[in-house]
Short mmCIF file of C-alpha atoms in Angstrom, two decimals:
data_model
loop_
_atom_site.label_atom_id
_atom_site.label_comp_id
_atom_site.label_asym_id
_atom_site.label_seq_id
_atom_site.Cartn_x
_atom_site.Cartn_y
_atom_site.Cartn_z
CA UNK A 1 6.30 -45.50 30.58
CA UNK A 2 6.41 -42.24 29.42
CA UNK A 3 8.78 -40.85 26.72
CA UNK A 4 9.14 -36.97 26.34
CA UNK A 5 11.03 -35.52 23.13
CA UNK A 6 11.99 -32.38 24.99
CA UNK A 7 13.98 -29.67 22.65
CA UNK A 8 17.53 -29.11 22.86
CA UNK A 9 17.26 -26.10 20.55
CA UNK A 10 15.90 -22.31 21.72
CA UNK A 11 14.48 -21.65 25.46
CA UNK A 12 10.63 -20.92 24.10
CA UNK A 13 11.32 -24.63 22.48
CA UNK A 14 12.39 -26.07 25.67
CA UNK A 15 9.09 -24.71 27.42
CA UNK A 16 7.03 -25.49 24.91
CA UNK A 17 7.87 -29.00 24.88
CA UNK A 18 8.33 -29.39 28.99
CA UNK A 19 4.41 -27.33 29.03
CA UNK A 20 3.55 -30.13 26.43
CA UNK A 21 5.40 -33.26 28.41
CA UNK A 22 3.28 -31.76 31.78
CA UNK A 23 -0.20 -31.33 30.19
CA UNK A 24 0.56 -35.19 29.58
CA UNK A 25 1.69 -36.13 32.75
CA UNK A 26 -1.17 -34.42 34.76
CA UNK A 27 -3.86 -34.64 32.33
CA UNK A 28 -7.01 -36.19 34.11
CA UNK A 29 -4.83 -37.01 37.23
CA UNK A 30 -6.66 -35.17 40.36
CA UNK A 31 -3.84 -36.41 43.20
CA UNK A 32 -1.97 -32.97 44.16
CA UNK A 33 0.71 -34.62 45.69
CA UNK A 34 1.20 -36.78 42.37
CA UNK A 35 0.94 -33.98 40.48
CA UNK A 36 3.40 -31.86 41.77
CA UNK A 37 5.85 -35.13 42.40
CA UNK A 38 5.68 -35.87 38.57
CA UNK A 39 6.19 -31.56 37.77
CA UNK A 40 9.03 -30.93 39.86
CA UNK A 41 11.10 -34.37 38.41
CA UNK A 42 10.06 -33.17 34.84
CA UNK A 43 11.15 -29.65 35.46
CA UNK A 44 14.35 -31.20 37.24
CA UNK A 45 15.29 -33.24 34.88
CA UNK A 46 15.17 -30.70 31.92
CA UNK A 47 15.80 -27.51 33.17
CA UNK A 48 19.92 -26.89 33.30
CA UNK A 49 21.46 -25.22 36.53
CA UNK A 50 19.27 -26.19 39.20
CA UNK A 51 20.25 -27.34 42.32
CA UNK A 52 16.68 -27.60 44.12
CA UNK A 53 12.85 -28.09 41.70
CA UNK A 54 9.42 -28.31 43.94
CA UNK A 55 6.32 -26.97 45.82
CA UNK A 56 5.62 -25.63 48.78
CA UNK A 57 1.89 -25.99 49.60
CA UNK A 58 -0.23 -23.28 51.90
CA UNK A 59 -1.60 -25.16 54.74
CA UNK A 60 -2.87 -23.50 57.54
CA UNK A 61 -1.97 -20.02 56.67
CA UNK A 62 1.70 -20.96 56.10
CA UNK A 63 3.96 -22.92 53.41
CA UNK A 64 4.97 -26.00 53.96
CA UNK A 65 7.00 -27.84 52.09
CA UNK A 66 5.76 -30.22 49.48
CA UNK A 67 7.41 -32.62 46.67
CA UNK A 68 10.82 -31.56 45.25
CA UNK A 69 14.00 -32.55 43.49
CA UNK A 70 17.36 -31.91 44.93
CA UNK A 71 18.78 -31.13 49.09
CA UNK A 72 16.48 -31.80 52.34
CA UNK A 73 14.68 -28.50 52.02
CA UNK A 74 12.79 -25.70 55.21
CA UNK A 75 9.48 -27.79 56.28
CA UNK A 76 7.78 -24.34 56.90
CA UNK A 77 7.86 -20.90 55.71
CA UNK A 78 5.69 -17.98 57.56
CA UNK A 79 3.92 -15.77 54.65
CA UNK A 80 6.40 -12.73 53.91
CA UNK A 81 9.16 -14.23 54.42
CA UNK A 82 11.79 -15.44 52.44
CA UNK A 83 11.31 -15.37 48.64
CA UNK A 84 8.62 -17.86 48.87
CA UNK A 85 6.82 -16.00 51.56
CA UNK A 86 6.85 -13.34 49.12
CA UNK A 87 5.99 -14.15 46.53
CA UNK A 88 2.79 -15.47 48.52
CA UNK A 89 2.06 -11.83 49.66
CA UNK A 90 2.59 -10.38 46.62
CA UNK A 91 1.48 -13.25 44.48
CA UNK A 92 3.74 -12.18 42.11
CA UNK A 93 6.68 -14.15 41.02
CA UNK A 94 9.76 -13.47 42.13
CA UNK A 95 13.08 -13.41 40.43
CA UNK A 96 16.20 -12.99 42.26
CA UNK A 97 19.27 -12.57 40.69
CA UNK A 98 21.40 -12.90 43.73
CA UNK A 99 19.54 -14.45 46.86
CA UNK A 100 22.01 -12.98 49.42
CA UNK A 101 20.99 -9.73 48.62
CA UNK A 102 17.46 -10.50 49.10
CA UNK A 103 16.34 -9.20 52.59
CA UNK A 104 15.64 -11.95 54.62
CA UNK A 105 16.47 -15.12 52.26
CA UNK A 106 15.84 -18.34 53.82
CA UNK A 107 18.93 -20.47 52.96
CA UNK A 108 17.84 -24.05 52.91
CA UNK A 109 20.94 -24.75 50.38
CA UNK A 110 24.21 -22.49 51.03
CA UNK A 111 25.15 -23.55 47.50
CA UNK A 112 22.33 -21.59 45.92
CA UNK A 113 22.88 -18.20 44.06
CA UNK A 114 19.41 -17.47 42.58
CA UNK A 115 15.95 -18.18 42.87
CA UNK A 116 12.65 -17.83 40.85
CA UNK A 117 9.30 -18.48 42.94
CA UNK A 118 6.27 -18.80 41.20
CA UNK A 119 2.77 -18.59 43.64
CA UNK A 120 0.13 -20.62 42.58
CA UNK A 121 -3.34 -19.21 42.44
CA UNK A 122 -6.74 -20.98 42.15
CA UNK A 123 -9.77 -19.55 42.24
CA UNK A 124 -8.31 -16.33 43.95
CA UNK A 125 -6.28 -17.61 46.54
CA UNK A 126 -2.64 -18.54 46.38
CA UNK A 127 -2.76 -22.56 47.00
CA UNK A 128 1.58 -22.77 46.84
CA UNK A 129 4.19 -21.64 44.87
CA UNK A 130 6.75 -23.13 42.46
CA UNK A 131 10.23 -22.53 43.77
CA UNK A 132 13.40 -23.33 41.78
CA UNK A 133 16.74 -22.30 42.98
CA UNK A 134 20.13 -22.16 40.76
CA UNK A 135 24.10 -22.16 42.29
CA UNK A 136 24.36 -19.63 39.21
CA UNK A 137 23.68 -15.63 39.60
CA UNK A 138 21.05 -14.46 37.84
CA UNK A 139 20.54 -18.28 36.25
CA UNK A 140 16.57 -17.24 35.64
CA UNK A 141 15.84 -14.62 33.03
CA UNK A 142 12.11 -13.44 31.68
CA UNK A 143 11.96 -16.57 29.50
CA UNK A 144 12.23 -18.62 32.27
CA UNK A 145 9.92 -16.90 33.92
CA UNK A 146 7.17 -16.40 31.68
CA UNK A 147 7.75 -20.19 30.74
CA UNK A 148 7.81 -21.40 34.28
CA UNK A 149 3.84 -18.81 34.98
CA UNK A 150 2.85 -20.68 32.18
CA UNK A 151 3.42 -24.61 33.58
CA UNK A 152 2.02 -23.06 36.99
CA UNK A 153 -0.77 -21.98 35.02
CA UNK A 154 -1.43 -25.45 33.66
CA UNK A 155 -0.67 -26.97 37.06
CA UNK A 156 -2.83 -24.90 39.35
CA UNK A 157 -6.27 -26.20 38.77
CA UNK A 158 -4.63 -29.88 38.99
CA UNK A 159 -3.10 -28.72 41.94
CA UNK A 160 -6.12 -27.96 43.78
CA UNK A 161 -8.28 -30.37 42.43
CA UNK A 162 -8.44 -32.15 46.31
CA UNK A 163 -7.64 -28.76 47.43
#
């Protein structure tokens, strides 16, 4: 159904190209769950090192988990904690080089080594986050991150379009 010529050259070509593959995927599409289904299988499937890709969605004041690539994953995650629940209070993303020396990581996955959340903000409010974790230390650098703020960018009006 879809075919995506995703780059195997530089890391700005590999963004460029999954930012390009999303915009097509979600484009006119206002089902949140479907959206973030078809983003976390695109960024799973072409991002290397990853051992978990997905959403977790604020509902009711906390995050709870939403569609996602890779192990059974926490169902809920109180604001603050964790590096999802922080990046929530910040709403800044986080980047974590090594996860176990995070205070307070929430280890859904032993395996996993580092983490990059992203929060996603819509109309002034924080409506999730993007969380990807790696079983590689310090896996995420500030390409991936400014690529990855730039898909959640895209994403987050689509993502709260039945907000």
């Amino acid at each position: 159904m879809y075919q995506f010529d995703i780059a195997a050259g530089s890391k700005a070509e590999l963004y460029r190209d999954l930012h390009a593959a999303l915009d097509a995927l979600t484009a006119g599409e206002a089902d949140t769950v479907a959206n973030m289904a078809n983003a976390s299988a695109l960024i799973w499937q072409y991002l290397p090192d990853l051992n978990w890709a997905g959403f977790y969605r604020m509902v009711g004041g906390e995050l709870v988990l939403g569609p996602f690539q890779g192990k059974a994953a926490c169902i809920r995650i109180p604001v603050g904690k964790g590096v999802c629940g922080a990046a929530v209070a910040t709403r800044e993303t986080q980047r974590v080089d090594d996860v176990h020396a995070f205070p307070g990581h929430i280890a859904c996955d032993a395996a996993s080594r580092s983490e990059l959340v992203v929060p996603v903000l819509h109309d002034g409010r924080v409506i999730g986050v993007l969380d990807l974790d790696s079983p590689e230390p310090s896996r995420f650098d500030a390409e991936d991150q400014a690529g990855c703020e730039a898909l959640v960018t895209l994403l987050a009006p689509r993502l709260a379009a039945a907000d």
